[in-house]
CSV table of N, CA, C and O and ligand atoms in Angstrom, one decimal:
chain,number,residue,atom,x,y,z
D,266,UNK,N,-258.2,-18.6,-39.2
D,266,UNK,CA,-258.7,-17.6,-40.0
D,266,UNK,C,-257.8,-16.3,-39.8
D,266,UNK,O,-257.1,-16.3,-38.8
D,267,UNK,N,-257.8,-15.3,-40.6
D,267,UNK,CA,-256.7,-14.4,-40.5
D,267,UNK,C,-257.2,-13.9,-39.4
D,267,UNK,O,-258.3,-14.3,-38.9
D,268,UNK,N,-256.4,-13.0,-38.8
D,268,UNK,CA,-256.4,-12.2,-37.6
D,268,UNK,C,-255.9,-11.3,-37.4
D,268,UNK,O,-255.0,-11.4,-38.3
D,269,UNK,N,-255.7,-10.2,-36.8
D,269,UNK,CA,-255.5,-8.7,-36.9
D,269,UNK,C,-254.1,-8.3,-37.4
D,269,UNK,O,-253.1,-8.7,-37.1
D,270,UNK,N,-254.4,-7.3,-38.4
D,270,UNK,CA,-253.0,-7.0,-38.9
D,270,UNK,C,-252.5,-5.4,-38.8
D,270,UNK,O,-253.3,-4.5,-39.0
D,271,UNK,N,-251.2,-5.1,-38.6
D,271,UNK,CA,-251.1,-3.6,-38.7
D,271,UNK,C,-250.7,-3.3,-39.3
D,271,UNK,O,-250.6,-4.3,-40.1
D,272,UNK,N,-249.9,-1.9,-40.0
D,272,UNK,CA,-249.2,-1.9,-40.6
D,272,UNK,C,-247.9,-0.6,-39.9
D,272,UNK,O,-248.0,0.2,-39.0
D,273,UNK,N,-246.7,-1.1,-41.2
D,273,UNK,CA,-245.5,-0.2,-40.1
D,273,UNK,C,-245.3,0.0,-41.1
D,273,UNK,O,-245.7,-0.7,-42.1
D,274,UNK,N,-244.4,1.8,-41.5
D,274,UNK,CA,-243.5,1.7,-42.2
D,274,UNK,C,-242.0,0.7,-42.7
D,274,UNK,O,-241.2,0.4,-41.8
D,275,UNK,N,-241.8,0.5,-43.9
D,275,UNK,CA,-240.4,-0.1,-43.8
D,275,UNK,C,-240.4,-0.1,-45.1
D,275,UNK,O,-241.3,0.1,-45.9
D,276,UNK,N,-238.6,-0.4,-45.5
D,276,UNK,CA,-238.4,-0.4,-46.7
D,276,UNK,C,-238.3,-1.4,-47.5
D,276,UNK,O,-237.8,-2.5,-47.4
D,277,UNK,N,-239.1,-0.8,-48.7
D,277,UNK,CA,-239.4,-2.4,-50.1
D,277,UNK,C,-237.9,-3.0,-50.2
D,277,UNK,O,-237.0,-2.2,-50.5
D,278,UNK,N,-237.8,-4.3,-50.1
D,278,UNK,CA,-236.9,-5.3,-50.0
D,278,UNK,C,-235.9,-4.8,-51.8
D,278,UNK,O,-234.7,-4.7,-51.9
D,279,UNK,N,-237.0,-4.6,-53.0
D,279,UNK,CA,-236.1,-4.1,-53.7
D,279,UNK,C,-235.5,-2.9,-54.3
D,279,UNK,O,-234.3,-2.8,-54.7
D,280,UNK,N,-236.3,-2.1,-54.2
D,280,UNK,CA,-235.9,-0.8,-54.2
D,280,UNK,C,-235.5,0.3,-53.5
D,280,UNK,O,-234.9,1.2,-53.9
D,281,UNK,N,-236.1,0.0,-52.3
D,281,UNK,CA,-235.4,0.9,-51.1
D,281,UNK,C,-236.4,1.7,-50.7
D,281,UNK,O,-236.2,2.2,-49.6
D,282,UNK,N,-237.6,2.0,-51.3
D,282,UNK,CA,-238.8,3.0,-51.1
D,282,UNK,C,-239.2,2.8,-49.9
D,282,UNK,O,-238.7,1.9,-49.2
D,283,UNK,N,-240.0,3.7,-49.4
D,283,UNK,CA,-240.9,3.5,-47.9
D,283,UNK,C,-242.0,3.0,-48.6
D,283,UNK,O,-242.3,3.1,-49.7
D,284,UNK,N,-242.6,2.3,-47.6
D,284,UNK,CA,-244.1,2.2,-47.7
D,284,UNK,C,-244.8,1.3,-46.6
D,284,UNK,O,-244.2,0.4,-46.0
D,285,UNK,N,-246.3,1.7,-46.5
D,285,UNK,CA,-246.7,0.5,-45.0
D,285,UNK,C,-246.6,-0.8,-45.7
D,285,UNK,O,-247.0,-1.3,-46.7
D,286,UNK,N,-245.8,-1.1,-44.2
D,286,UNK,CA,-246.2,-2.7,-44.7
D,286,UNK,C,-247.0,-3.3,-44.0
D,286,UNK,O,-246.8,-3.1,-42.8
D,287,UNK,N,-248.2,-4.4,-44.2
D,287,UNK,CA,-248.9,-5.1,-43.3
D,287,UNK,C,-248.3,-6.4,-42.8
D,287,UNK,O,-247.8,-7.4,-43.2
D,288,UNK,N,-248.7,-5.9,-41.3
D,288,UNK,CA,-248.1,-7.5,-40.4
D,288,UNK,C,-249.0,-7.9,-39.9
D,288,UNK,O,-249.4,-7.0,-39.1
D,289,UNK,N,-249.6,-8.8,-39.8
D,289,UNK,CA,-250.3,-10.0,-38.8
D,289,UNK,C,-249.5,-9.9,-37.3
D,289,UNK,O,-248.3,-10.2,-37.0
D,290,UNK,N,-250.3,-9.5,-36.4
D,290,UNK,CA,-250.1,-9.8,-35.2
D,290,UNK,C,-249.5,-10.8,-34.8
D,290,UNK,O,-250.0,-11.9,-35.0
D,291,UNK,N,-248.2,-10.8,-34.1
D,291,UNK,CA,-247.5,-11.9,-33.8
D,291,UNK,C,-246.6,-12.4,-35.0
D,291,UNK,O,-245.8,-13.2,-34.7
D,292,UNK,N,-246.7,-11.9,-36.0
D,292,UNK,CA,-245.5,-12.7,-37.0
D,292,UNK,C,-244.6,-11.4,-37.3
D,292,UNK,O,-244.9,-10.3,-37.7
D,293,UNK,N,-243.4,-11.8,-37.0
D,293,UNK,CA,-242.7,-11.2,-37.4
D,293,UNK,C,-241.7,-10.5,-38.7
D,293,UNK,O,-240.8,-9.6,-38.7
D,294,UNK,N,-242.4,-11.3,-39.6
D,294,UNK,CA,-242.1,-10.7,-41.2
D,294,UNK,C,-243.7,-10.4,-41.7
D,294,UNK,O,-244.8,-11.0,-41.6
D,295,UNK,N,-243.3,-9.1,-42.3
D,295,UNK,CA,-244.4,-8.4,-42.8
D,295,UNK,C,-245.1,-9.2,-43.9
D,295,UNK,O,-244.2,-9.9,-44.4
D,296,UNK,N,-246.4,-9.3,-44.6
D,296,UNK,CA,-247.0,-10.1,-45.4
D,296,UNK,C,-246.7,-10.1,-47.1
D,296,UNK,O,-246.9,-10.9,-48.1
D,297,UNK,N,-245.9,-8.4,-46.9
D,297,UNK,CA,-245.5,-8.1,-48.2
D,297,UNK,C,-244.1,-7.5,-47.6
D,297,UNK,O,-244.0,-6.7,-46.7
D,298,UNK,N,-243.0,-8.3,-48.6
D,298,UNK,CA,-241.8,-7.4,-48.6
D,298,UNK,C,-241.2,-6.7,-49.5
D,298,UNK,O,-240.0,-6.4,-49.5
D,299,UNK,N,-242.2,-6.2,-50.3
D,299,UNK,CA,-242.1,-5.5,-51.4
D,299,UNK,C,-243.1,-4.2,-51.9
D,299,UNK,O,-244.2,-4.6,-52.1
D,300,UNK,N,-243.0,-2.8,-52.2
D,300,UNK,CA,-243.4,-1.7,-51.8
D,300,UNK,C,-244.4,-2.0,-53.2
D,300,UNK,O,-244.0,-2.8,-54.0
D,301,UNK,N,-245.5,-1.7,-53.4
D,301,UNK,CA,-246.3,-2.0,-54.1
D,301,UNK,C,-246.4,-1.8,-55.7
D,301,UNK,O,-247.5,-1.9,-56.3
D,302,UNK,N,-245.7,-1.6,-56.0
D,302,UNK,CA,-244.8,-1.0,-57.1
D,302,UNK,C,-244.0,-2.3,-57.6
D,302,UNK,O,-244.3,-3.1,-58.5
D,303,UNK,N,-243.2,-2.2,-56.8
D,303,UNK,CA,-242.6,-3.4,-57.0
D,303,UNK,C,-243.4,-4.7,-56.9
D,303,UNK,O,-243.0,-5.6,-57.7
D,304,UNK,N,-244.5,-5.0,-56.1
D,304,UNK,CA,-244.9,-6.4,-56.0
D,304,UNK,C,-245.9,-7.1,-56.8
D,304,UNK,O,-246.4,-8.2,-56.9
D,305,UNK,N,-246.2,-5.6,-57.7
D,305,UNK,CA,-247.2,-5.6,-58.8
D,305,UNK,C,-245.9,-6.1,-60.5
D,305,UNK,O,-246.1,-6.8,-61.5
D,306,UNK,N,-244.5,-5.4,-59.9
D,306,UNK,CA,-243.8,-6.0,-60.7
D,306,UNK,C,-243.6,-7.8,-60.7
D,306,UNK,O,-243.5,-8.4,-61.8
D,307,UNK,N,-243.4,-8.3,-59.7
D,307,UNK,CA,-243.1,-9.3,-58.8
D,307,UNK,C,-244.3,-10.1,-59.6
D,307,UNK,O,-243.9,-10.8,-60.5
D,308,UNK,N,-245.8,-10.2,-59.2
D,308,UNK,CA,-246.6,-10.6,-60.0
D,308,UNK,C,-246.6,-10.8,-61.1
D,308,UNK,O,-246.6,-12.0,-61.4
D,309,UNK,N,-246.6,-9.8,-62.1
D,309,UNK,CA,-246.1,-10.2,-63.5
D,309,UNK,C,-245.2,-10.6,-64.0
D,309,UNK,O,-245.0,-10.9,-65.2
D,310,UNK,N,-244.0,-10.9,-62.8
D,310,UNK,CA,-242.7,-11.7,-63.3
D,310,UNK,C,-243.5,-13.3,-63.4
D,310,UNK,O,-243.6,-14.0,-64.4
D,311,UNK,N,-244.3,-13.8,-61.8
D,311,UNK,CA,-244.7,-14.4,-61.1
D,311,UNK,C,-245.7,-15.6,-62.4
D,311,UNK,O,-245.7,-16.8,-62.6
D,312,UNK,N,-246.6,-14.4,-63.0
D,312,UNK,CA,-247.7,-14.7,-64.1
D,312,UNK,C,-246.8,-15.3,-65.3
D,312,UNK,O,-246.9,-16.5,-65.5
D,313,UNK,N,-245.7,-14.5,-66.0
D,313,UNK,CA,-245.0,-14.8,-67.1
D,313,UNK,C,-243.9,-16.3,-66.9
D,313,UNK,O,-243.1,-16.8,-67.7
D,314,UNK,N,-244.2,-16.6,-65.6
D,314,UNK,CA,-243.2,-17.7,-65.5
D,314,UNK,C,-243.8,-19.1,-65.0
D,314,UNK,O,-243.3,-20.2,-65.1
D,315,UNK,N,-245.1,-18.7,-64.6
D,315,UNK,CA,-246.1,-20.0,-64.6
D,315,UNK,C,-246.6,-20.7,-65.4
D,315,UNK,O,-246.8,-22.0,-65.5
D,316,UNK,N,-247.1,-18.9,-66.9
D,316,UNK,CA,-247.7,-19.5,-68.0
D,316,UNK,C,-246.6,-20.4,-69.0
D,316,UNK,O,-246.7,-21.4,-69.7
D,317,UNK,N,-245.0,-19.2,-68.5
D,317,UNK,CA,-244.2,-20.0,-69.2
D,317,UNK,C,-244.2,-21.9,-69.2
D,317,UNK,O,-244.6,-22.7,-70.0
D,318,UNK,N,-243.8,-21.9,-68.1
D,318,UNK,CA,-243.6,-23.4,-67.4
D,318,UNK,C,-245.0,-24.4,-67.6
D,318,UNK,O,-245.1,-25.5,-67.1
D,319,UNK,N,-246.0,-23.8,-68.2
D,319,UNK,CA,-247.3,-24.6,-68.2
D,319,UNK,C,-247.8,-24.3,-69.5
D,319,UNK,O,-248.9,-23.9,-69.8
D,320,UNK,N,-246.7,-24.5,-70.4
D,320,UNK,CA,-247.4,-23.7,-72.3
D,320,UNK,C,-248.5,-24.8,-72.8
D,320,UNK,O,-249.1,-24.5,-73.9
D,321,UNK,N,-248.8,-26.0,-72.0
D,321,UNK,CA,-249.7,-26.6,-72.4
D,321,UNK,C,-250.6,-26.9,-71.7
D,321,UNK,O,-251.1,-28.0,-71.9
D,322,UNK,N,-251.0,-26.3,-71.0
D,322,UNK,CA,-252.2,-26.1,-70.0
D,322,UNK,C,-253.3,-24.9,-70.0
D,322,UNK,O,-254.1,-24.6,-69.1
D,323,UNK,N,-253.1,-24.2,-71.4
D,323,UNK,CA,-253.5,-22.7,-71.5
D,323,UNK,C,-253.8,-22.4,-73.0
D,323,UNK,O,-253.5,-23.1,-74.0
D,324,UNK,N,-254.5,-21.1,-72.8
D,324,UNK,CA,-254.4,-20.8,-74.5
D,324,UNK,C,-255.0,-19.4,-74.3
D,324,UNK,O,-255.3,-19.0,-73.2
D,325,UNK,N,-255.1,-18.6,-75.5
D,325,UNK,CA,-255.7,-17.6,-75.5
D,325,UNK,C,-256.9,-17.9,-76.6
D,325,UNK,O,-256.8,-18.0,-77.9
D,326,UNK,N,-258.3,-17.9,-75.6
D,326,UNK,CA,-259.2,-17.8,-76.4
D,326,UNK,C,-260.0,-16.7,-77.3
D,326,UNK,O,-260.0,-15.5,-77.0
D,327,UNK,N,-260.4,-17.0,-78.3
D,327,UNK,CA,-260.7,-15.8,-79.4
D,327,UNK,C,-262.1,-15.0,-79.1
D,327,UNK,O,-263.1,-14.7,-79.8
D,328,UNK,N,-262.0,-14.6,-77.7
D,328,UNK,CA,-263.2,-13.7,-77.4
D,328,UNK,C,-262.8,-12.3,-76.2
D,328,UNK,O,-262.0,-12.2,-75.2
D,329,UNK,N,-263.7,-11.2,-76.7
D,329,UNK,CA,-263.3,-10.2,-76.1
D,329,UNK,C,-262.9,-9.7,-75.2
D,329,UNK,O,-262.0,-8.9,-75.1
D,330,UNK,N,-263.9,-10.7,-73.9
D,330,UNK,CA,-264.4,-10.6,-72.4
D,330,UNK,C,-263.2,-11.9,-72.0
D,330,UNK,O,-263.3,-12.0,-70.8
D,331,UNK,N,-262.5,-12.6,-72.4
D,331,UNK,CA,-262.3,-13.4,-71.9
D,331,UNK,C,-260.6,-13.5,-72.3
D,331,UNK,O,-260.3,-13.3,-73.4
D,332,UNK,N,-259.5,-13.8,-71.0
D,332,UNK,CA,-258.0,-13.3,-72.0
D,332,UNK,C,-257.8,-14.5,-71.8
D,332,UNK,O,-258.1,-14.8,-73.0
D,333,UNK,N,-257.4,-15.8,-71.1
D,333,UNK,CA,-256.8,-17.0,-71.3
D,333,UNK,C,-257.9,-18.4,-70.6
D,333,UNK,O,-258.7,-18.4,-69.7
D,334,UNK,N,-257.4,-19.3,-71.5
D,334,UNK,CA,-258.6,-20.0,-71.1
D,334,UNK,C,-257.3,-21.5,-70.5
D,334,UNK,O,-256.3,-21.9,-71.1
D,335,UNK,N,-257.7,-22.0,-69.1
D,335,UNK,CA,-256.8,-23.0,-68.7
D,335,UNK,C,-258.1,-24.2,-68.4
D,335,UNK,O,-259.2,-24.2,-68.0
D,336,UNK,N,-256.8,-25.6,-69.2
D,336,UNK,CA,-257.9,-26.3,-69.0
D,336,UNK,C,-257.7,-27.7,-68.2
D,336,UNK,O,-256.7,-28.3,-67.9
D,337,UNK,N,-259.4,-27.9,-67.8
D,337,UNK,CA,-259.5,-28.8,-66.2
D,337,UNK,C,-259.0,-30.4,-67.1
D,337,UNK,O,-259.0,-30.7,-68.3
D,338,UNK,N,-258.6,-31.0,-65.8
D,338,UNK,CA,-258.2,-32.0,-65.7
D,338,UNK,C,-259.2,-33.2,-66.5
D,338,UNK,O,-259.0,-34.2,-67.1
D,339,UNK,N,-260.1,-32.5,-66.2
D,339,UNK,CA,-261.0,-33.7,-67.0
D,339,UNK,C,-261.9,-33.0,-68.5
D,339,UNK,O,-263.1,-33.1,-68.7
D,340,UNK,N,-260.6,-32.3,-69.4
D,340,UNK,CA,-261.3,-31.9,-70.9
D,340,UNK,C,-261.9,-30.8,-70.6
D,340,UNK,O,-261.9,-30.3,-71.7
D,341,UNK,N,-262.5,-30.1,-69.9
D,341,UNK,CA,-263.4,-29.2,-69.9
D,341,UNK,C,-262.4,-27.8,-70.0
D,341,UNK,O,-261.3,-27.8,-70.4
D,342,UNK,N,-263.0,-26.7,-69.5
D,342,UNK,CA,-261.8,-25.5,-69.4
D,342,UNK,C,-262.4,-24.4,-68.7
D,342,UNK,O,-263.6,-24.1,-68.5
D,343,UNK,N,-261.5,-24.0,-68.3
D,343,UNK,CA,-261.6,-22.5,-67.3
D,343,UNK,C,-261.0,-20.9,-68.0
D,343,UNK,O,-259.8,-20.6,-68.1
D,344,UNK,N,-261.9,-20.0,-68.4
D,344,UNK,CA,-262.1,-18.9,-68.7
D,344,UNK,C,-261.7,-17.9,-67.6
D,344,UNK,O,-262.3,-17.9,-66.6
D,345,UNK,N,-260.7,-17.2,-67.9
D,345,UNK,CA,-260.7,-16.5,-67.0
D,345,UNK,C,-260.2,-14.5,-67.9
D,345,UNK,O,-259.6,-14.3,-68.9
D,346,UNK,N,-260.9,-13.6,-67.0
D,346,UNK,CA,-260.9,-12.4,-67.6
D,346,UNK,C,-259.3,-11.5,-67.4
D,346,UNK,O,-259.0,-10.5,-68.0
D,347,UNK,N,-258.5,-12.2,-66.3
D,347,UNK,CA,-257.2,-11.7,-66.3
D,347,UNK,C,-256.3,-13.0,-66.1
D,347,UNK,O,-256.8,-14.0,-65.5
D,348,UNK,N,-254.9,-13.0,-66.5
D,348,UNK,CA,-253.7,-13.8,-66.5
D,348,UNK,C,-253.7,-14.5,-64.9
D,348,UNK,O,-253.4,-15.6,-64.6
D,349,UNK,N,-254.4,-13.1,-64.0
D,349,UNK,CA,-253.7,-13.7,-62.3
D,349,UNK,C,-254.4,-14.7,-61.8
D,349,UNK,O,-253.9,-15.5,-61.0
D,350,UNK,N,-256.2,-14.6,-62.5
D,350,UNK,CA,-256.6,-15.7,-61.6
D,350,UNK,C,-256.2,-17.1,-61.9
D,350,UNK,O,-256.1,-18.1,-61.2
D,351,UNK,N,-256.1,-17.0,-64.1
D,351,UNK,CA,-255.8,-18.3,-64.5
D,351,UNK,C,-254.6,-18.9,-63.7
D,351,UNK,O,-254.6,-20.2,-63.6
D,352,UNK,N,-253.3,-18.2,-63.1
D,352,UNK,CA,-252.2,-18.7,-63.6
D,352,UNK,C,-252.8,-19.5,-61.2
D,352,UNK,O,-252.4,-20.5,-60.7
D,353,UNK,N,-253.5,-18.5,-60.7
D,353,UNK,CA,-253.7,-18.8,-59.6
D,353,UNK,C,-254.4,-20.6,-59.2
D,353,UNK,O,-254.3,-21.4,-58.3
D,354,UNK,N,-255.4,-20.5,-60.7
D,354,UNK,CA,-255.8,-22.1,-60.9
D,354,UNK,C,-254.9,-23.0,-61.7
D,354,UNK,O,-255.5,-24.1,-61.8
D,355,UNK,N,-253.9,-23.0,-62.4
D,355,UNK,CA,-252.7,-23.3,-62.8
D,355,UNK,C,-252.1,-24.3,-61.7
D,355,UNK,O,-251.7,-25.4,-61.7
D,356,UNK,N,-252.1,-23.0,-60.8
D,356,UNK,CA,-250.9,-23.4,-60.0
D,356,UNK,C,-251.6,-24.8,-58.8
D,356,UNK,O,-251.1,-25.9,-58.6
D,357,UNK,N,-252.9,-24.2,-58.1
D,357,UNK,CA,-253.9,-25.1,-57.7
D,357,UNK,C,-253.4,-26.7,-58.6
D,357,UNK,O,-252.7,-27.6,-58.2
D,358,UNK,N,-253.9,-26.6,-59.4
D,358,UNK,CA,-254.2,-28.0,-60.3
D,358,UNK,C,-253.1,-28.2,-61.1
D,358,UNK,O,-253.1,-29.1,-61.9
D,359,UNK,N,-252.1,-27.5,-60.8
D,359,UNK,CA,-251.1,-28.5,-61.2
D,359,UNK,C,-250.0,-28.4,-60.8
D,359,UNK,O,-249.3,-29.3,-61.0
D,360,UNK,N,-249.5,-27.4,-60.0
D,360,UNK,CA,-248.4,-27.3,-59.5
D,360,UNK,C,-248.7,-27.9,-58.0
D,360,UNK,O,-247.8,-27.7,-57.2
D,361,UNK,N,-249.6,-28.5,-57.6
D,361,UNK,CA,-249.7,-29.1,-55.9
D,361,UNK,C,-248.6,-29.5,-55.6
D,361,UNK,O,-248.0,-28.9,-54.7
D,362,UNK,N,-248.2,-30.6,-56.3
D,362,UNK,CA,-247.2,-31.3,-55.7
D,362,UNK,C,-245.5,-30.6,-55.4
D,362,UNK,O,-244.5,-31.1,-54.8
D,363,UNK,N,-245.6,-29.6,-56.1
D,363,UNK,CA,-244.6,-29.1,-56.3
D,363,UNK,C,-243.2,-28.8,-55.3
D,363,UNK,O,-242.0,-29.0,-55.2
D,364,UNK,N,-244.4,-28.1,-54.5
D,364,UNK,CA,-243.7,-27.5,-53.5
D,364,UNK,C,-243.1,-28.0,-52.1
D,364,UNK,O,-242.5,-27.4,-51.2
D,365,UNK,N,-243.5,-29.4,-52.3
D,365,UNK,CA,-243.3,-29.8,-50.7
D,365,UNK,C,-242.0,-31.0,-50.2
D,365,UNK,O,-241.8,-31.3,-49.1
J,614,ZN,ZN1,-240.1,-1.3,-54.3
């Protein structure tokens, strides 16, 4: 389970900015290497390149409260109110194998 983290100043890996960064006790790369600014940029590269790569696993459903709807393996679907959590169950259920 996580365990204590501090934080240090240092500089965002892309821009050069200061900002704290948080480290986990004992590891020696900070948890974010990128100043918050940037990592919120990083994200939305992150979002637009998942939904890219998954144009058929998604849609945008025609309701207010609700921005992209991704759908389960077995016909049903998942509603979600922002891009990060869909593209977060995206990646779950279909990118597993991907990485290893
Ligand atoms: Zn930055």
């Amino acid at each position: 389970m996580p365990g204590k983290y501090y934080t240090e100043e240092r500089e965002c890996n892309r821009c050069g900015a200061t900002y704290d960064a948080p480290y986990m006790i004992g590891v020696r790369q900070p948890m974010r290497s990128l100043c918050s600014d940037c990592n919120s940029d990083q994200k939305e590269e992150r979002i637009e390149r998942v939904l890219s790569e998954h144009p058929d696993v998604w849609y945008r459903p025609n309701s207010e409260d609700k921005e992209i709807a991704v759908y389960k393996p077995d016909g049903g679907r998942w509603y979600f109110r922002h891009d990060s959590k869909a593209v977060e169950r995206i990646k779950q259920v279909y990118q597993e194998q991907e990485e290893g």
